[in-house]
PDB file of C-alpha atoms in Angstrom:
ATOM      1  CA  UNK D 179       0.000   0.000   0.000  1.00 64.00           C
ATOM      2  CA  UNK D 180       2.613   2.250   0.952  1.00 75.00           C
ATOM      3  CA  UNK D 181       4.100   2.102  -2.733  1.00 80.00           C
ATOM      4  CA  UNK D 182       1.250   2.651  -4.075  1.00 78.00           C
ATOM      5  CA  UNK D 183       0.609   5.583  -2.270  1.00 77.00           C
ATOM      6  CA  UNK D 184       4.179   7.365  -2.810  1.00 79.00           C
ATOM      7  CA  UNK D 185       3.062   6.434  -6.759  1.00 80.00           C
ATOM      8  CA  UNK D 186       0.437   9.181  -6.669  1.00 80.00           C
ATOM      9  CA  UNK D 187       0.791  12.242  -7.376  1.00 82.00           C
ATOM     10  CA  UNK D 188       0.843  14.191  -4.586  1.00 81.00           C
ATOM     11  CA  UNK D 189       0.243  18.443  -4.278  1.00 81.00           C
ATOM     12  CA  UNK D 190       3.465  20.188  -3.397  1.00 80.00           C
ATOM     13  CA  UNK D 191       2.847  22.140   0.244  1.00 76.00           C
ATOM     14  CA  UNK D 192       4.538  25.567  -0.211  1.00 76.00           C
ATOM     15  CA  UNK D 193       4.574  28.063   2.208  1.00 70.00           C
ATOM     16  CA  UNK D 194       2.010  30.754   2.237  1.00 72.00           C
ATOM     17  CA  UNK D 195       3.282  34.067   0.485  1.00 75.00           C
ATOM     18  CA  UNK D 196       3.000  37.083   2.090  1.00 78.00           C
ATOM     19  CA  UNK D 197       0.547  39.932  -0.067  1.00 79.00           C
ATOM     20  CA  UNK D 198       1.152  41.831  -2.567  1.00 81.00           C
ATOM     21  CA  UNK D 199       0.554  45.032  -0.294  1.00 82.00           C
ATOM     22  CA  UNK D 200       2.770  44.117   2.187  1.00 81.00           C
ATOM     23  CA  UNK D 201       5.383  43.007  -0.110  1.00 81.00           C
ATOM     24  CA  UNK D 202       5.387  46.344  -2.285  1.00 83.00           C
ATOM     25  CA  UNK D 203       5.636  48.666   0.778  1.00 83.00           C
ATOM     26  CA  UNK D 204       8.058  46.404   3.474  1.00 82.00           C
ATOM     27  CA  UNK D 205       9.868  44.527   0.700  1.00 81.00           C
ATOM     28  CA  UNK D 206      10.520  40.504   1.122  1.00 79.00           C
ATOM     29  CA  UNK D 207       9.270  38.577   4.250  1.00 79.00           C
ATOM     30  CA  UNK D 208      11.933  36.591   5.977  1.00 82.00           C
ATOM     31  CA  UNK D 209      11.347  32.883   6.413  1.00 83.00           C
ATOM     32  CA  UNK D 210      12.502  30.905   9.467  1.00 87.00           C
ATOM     33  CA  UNK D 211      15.105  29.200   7.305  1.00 88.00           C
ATOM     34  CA  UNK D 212      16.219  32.723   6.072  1.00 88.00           C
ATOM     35  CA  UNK D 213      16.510  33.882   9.819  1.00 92.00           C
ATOM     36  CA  UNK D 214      18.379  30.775  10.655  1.00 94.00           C
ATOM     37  CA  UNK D 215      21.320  30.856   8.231  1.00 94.00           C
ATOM     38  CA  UNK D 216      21.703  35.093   8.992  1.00 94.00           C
ATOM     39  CA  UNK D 217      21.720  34.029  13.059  1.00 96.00           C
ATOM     40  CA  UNK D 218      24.784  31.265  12.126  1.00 97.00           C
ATOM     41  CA  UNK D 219      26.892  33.778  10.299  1.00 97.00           C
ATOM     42  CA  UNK D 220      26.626  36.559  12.777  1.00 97.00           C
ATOM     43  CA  UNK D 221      27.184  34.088  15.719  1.00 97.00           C
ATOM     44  CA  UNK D 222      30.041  32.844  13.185  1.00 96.00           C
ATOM     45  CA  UNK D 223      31.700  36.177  12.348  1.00 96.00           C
ATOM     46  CA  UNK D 224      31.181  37.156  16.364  1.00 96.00           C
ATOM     47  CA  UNK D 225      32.904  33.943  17.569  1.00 96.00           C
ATOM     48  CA  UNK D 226      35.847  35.194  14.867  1.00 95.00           C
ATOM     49  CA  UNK D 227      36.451  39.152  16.299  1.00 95.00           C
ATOM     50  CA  UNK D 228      36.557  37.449  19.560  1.00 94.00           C
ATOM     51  CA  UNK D 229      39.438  34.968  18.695  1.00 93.00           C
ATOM     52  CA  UNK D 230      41.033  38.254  17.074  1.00 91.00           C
ATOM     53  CA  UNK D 231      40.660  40.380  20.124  1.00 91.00           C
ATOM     54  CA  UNK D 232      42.607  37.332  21.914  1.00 90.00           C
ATOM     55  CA  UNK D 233      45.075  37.214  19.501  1.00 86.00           C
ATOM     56  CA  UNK D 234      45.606  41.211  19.212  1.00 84.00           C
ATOM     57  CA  UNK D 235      45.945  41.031  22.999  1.00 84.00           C
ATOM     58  CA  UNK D 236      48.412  38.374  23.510  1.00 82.00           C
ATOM     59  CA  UNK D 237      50.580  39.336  20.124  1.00 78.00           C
ATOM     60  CA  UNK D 238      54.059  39.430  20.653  1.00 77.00           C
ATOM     61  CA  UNK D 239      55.246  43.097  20.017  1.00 72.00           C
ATOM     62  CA  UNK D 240      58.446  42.209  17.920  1.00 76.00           C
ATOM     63  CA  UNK D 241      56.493  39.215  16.107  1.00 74.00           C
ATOM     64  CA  UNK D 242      57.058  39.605  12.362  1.00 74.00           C
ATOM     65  CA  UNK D 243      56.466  38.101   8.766  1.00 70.00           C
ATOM     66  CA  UNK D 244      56.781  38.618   4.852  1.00 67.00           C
ATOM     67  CA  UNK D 245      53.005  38.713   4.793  1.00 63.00           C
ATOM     68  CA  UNK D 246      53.302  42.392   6.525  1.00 65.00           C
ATOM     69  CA  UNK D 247      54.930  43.668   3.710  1.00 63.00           C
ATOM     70  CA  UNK D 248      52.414  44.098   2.048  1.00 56.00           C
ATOM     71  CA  UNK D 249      49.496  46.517   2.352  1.00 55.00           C
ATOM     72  CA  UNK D 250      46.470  44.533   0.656  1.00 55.00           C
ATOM     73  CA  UNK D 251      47.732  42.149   4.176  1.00 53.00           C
ATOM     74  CA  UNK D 252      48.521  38.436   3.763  1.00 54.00           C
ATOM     75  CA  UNK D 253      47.522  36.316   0.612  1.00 54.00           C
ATOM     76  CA  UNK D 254      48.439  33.076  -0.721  1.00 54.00           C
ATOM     77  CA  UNK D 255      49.817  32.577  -4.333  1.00 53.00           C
ATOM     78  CA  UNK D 256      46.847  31.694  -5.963  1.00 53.00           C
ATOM     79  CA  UNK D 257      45.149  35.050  -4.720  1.00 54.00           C
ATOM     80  CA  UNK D 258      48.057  37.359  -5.287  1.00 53.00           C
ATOM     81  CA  UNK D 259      49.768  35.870  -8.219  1.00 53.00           C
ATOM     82  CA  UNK D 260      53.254  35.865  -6.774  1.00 51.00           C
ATOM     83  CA  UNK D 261      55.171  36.472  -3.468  1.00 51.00           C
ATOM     84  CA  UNK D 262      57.437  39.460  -3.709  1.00 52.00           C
ATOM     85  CA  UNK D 263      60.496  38.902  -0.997  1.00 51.00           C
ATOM     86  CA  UNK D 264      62.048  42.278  -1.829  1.00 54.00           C
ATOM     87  CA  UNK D 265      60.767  44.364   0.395  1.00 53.00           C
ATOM     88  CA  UNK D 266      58.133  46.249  -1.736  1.00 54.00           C
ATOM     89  CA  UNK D 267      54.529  47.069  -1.072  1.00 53.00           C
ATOM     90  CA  UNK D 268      51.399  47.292  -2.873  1.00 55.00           C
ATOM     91  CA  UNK D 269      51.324  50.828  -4.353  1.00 54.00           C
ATOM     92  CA  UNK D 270      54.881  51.722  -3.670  1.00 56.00           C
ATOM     93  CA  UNK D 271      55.824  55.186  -5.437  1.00 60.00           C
ATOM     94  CA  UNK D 272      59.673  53.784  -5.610  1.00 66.00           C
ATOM     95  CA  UNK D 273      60.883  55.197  -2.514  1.00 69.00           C
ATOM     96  CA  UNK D 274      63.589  52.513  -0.980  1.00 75.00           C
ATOM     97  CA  UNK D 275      63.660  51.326   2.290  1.00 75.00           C
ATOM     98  CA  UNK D 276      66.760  53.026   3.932  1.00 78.00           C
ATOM     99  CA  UNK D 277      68.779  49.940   5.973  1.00 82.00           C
ATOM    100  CA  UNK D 278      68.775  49.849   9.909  1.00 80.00           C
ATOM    101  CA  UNK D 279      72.547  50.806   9.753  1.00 80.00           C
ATOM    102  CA  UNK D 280      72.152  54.163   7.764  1.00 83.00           C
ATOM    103  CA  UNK D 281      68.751  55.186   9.886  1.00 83.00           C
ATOM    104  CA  UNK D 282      70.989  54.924  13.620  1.00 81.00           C
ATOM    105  CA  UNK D 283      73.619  56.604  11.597  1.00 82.00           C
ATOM    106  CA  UNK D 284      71.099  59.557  10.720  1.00 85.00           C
ATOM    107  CA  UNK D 285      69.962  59.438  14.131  1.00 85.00           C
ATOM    108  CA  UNK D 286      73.331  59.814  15.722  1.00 85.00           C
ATOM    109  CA  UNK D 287      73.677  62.896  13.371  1.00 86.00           C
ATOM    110  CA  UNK D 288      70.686  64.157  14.632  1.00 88.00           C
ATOM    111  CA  UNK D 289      71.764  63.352  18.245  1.00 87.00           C
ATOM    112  CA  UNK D 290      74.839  65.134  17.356  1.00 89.00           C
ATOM    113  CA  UNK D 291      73.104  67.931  16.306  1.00 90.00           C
ATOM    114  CA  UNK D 292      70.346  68.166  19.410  1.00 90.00           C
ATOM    115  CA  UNK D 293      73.011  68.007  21.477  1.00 91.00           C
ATOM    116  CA  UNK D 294      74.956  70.883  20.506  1.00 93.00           C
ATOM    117  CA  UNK D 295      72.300  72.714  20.909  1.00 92.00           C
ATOM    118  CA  UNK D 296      71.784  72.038  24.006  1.00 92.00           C
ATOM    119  CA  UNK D 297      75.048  73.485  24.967  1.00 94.00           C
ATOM    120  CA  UNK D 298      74.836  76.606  23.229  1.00 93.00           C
ATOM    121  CA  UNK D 299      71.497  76.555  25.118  1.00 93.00           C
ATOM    122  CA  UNK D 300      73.036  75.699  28.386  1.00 93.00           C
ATOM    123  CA  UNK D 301      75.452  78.477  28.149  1.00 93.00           C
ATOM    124  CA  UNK D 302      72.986  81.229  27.587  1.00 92.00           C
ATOM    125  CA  UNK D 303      71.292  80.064  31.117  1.00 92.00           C
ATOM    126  CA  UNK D 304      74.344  80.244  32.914  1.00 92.00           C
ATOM    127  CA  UNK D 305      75.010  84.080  31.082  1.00 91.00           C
ATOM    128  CA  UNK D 306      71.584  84.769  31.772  1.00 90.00           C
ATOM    129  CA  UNK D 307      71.967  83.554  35.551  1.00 90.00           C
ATOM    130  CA  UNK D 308      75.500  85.749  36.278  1.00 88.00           C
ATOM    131  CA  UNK D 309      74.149  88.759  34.783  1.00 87.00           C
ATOM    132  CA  UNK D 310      70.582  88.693  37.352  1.00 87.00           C
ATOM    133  CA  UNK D 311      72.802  87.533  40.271  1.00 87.00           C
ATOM    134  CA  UNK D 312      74.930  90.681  39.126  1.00 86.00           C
ATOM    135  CA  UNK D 313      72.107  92.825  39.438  1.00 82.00           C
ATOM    136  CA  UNK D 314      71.405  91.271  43.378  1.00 78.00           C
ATOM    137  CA  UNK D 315      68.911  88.981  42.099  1.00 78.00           C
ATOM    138  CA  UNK D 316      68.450  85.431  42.778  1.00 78.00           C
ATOM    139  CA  UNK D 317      68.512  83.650  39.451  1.00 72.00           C
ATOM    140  CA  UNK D 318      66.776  80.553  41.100  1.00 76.00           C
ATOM    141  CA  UNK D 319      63.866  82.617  42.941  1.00 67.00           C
ATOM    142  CA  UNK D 320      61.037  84.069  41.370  1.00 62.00           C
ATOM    143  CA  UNK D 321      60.825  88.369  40.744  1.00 56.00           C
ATOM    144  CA  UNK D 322      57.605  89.029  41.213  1.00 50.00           C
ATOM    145  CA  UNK D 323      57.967  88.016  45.160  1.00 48.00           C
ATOM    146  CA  UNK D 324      60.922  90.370  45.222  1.00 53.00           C
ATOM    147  CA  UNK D 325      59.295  93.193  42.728  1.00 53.00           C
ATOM    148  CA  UNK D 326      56.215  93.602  45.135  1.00 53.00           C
ATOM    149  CA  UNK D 327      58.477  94.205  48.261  1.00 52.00           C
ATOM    150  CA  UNK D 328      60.378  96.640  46.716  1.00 53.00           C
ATOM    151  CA  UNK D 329      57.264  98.518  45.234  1.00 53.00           C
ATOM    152  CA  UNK D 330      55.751  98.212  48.544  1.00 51.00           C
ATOM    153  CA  UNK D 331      58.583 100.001  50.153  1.00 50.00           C
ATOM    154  CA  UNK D 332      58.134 102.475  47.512  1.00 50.00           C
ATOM    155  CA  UNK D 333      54.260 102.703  47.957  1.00 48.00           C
ATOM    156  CA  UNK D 334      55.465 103.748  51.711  1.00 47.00           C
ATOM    157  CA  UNK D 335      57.963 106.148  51.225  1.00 45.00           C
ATOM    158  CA  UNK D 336      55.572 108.246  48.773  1.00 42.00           C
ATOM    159  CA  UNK D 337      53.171 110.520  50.071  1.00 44.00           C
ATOM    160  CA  UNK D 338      50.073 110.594  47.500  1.00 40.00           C
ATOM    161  CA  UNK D 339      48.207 113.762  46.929  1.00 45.00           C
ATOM    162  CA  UNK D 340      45.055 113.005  44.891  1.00 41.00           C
ATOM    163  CA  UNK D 341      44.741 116.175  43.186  1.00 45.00           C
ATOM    164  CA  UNK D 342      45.089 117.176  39.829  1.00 46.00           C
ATOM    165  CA  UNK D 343      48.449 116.238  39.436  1.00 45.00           C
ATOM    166  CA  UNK D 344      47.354 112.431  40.003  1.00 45.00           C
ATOM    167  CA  UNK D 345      44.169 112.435  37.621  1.00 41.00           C
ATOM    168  CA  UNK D 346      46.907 114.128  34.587  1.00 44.00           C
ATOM    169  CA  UNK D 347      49.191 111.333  35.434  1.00 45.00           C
ATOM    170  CA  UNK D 348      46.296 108.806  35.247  1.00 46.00           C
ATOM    171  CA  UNK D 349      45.859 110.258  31.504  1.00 45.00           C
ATOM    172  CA  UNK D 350      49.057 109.894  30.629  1.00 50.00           C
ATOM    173  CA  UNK D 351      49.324 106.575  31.856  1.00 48.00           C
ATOM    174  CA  UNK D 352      46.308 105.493  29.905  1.00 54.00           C
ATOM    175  CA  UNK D 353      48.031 106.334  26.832  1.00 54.00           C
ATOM    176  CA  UNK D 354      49.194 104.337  24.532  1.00 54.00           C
ATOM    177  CA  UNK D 355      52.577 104.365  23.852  1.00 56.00           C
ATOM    178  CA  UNK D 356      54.170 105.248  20.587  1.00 56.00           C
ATOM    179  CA  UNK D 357      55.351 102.533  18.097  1.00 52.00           C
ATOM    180  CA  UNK D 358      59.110 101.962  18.366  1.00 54.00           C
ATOM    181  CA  UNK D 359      61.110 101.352  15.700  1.00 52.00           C
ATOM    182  CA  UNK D 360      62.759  97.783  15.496  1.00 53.00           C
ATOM    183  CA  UNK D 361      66.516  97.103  15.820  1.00 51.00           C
ATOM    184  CA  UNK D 362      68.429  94.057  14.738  1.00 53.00           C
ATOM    185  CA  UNK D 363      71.638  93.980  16.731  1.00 51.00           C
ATOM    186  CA  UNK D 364      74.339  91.499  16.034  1.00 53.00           C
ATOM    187  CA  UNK D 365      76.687  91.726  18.725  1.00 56.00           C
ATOM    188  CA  UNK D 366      75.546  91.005  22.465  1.00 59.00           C
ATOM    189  CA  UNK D 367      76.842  93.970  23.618  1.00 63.00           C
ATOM    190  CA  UNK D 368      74.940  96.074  21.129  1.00 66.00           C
ATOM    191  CA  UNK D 369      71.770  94.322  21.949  1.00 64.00           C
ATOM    192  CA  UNK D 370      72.292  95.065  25.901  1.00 67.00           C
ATOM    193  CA  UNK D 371      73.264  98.781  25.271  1.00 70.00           C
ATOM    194  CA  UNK D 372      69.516  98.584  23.157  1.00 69.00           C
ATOM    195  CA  UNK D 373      67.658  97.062  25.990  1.00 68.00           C
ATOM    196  CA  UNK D 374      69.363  99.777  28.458  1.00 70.00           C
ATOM    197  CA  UNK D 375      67.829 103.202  26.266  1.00 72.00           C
ATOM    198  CA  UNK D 376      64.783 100.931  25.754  1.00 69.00           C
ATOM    199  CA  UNK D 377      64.256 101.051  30.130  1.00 65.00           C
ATOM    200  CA  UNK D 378      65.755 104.487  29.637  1.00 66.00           C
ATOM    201  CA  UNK D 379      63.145 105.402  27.418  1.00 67.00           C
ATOM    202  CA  UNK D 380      60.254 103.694  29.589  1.00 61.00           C
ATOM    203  CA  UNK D 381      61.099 105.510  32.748  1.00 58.00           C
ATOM    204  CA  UNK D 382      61.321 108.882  31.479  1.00 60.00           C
ATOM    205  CA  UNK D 383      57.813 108.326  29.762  1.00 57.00           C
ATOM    206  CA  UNK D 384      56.436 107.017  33.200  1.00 56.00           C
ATOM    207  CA  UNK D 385      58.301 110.068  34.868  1.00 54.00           C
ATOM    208  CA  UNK D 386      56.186 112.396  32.860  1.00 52.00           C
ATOM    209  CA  UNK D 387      53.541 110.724  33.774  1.00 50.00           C
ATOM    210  CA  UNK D 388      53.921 110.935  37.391  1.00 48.00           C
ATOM    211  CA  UNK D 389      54.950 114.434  37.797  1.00 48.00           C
ATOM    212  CA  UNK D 390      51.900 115.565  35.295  1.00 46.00           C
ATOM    213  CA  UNK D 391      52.617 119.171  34.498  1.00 45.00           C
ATOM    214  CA  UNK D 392      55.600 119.596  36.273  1.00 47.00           C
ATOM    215  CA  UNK D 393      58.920 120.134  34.775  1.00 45.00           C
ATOM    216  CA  UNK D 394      60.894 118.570  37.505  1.00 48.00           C
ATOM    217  CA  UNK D 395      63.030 115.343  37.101  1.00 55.00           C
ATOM    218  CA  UNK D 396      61.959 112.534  39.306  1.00 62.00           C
ATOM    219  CA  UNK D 397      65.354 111.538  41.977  1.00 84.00           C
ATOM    220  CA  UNK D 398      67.843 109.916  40.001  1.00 86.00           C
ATOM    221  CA  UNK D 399      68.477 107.197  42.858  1.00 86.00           C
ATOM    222  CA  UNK D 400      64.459 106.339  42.079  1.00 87.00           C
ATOM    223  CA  UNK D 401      65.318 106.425  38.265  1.00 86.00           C
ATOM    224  CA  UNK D 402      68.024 104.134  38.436  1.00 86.00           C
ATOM    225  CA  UNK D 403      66.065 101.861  40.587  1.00 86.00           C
ATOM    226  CA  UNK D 404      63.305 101.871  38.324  1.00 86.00           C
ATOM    227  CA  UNK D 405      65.919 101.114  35.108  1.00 86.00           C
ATOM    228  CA  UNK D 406      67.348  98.000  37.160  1.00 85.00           C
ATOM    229  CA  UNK D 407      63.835  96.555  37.821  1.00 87.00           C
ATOM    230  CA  UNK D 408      62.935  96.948  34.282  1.00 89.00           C
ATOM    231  CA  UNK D 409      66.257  95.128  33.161  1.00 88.00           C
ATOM    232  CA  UNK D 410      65.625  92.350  35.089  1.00 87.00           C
ATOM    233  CA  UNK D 411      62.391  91.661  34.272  1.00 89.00           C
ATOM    234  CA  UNK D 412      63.639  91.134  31.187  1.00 89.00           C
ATOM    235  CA  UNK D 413      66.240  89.056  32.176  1.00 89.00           C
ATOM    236  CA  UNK D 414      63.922  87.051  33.726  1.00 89.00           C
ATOM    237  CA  UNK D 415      62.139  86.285  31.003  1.00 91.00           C
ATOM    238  CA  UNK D 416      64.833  85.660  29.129  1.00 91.00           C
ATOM    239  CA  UNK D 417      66.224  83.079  31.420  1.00 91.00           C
ATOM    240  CA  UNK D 418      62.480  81.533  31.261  1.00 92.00           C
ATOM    241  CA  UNK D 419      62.597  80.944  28.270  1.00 92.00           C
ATOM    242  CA  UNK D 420      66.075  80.002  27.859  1.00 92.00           C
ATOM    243  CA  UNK D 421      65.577  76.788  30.625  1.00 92.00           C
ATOM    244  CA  UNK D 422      62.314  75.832  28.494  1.00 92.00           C
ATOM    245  CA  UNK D 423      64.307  75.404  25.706  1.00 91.00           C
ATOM    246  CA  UNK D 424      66.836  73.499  27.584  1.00 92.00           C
ATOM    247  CA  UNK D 425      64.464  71.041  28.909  1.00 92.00           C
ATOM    248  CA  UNK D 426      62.839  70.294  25.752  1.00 91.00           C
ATOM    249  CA  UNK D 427      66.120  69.672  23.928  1.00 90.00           C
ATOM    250  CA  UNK D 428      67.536  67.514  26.789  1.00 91.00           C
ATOM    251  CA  UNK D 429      63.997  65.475  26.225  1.00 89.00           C
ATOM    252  CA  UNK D 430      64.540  65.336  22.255  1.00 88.00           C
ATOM    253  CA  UNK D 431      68.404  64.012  22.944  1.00 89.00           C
ATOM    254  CA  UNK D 432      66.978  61.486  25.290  1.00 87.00           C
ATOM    255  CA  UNK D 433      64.760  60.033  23.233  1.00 86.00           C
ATOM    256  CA  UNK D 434      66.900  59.955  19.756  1.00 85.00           C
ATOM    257  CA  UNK D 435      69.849  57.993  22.475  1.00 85.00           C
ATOM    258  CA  UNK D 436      67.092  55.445  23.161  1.00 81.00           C
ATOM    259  CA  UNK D 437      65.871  54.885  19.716  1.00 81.00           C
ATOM    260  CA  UNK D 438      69.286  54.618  18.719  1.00 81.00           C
ATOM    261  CA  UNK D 439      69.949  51.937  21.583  1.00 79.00           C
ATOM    262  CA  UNK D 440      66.538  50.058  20.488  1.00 76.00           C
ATOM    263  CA  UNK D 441      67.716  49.924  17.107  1.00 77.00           C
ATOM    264  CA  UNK D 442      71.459  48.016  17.860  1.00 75.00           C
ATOM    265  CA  UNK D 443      72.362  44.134  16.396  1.00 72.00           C
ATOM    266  CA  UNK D 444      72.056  43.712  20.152  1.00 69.00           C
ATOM    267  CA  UNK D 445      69.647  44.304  22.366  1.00 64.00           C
ATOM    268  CA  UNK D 446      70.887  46.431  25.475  1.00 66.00           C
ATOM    269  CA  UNK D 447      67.743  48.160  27.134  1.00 67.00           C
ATOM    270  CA  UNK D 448      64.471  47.394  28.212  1.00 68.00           C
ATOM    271  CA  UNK D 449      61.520  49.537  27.424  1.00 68.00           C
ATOM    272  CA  UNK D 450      57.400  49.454  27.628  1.00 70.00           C
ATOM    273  CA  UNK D 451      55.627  48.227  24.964  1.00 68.00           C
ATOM    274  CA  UNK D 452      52.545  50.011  23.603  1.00 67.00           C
ATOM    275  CA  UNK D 453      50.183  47.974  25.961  1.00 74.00           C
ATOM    276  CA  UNK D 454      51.772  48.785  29.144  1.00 74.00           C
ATOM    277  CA  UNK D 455      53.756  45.700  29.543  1.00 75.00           C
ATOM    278  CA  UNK D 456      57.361  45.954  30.715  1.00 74.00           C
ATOM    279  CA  UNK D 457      60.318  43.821  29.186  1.00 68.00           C
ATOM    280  CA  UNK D 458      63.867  43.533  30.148  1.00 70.00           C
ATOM    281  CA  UNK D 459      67.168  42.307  28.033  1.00 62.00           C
ATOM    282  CA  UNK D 460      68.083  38.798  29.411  1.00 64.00           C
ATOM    283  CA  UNK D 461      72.114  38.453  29.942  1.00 61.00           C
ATOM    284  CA  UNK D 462      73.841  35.879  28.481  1.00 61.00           C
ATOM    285  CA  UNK D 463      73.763  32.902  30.178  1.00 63.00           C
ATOM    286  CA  UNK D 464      77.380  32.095  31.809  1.00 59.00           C
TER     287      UNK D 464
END
């Protein structure tokens, strides 16, 4: 019986299609088998990043091979054509690798070069320092500490009369001060003889100032005072800037000296690698 029942024709069960409305406006209905093969490929790529993520994580930091040469990433001969060994990549514009040798040997010019630098830098602090300890500054202490005591001792010994001679000097004090013309000196000494007329300059303009109307010249003790203030302030500042520039070459020679150790035959330091994990060099075993 059973024979002669699979001998029949039988109808063909389909699956009910969705309408015609519903398919113009949401497009194609997903079927259960549809949803099923998506949901193993997602669970399948997933499964994949994660193994990556492991890998990425526990990668050695100095692992290599030819595959990296290349930027289209690793490929087998079938899918590339051909292995190139030579050190090429995909899309090179003919620019040659430069070998390990010649890049320390740039870098040890470049060390050579930071460094020197560094001690023409070096010796402009210490001329900076002897000319404010020359003035009876301290070259290590800040000026502003020592600039408000001595104002404040000026402040004391002045007797204010708030008439009109103080509300002209207010005026002239607002005023802007002329444009000056700029000087290019070569010689050191011709730049400090400029920087002396320019606090020269500055304290007669704030001597007008004070004494308003009057025709009087301030005390010259006061003047003088005022002209070594003004110097080293600037001094100062100099020197400020002259340690910042230190510092930031000392940095640059310090790191060129250990890229140029990290890039010996041998190993000989230790470093951090980009995840945070330390390493030491291993001596040879005696």
């Amino acid at each position: 019986m059973s024979s002669l029942r699979n001998a029949v024709n039988r109808r063909v069960h389909r699956e009910r299609d969705q309408l015609q409305d519903r398919k113009t406006r949401y497009g194609l209905l997903e079927k259960h088998k549809d949803y099923r093969l998506r949901a193993q490929d997602h669970n399948r790529k997933k499964a994949q990043l994660k193994s990556l993520r492991k890998k990425a994580e526990d990668r050695n930091e100095d692992e290599f091979y030819f595959g990296m040469l290349s930027r289209s990433g690793p490929a087998t001969t079938l899918s590339s054509g051909s292995k190139r060994w030579d050190g090429t990549v995909a899309g090179d514009r003919g620019n040659k690798a430069l070998d390990t040798s010649v890049v320390r040997l740039m870098k040890t010019q470049d060390v050579g070069y930071v460094r020197a630098m560094r001690n023409v830098a070096t010796k402009e602090v210490r001329a900076l320092e002897e000319r404010v300890v020359a003035l009876g500054a301290d070259a290590d202490a800040d000026g502003a500490a020592e600039d408000d005591e001595e104002e404040g001792e000026d402040d004391d010994g002045m007797d204010f009369d708030f008439g009109d001679d103080d509300i002209s000097g207010k005026k002239n004090k607002n005023k802007k001060p002329a444009p000056r013309k700029t000087v290019f000196a070569d010689a050191e000494d011709e730049r400090e003889d400029q920087i002396q007329r320019d606090a020269e300059q500055d304290d007669d303009d704030d001597d007008d100032g004070v004494e308003g109307g009057d025709g009087k010249k301030g005390d010259p003790e006061e003047r003088r005072a005022r002209q070594k203030r003004k110097l080293l302030e600037k001094l100062r500042r100099r020197l400020l800037g002259a340690r910042k520039k230190q510092s930031a070459l000392a940095r640059a020679e310090h790191e060129l000296e250990v890229q140029r150790a990290g890039m010996a035959k041998t190993a000989t330091i230790g470093g951090v690698t980009k995840a945070g994990k330390k390493f030491k060099v291993r001596g040879r075993k005696k």
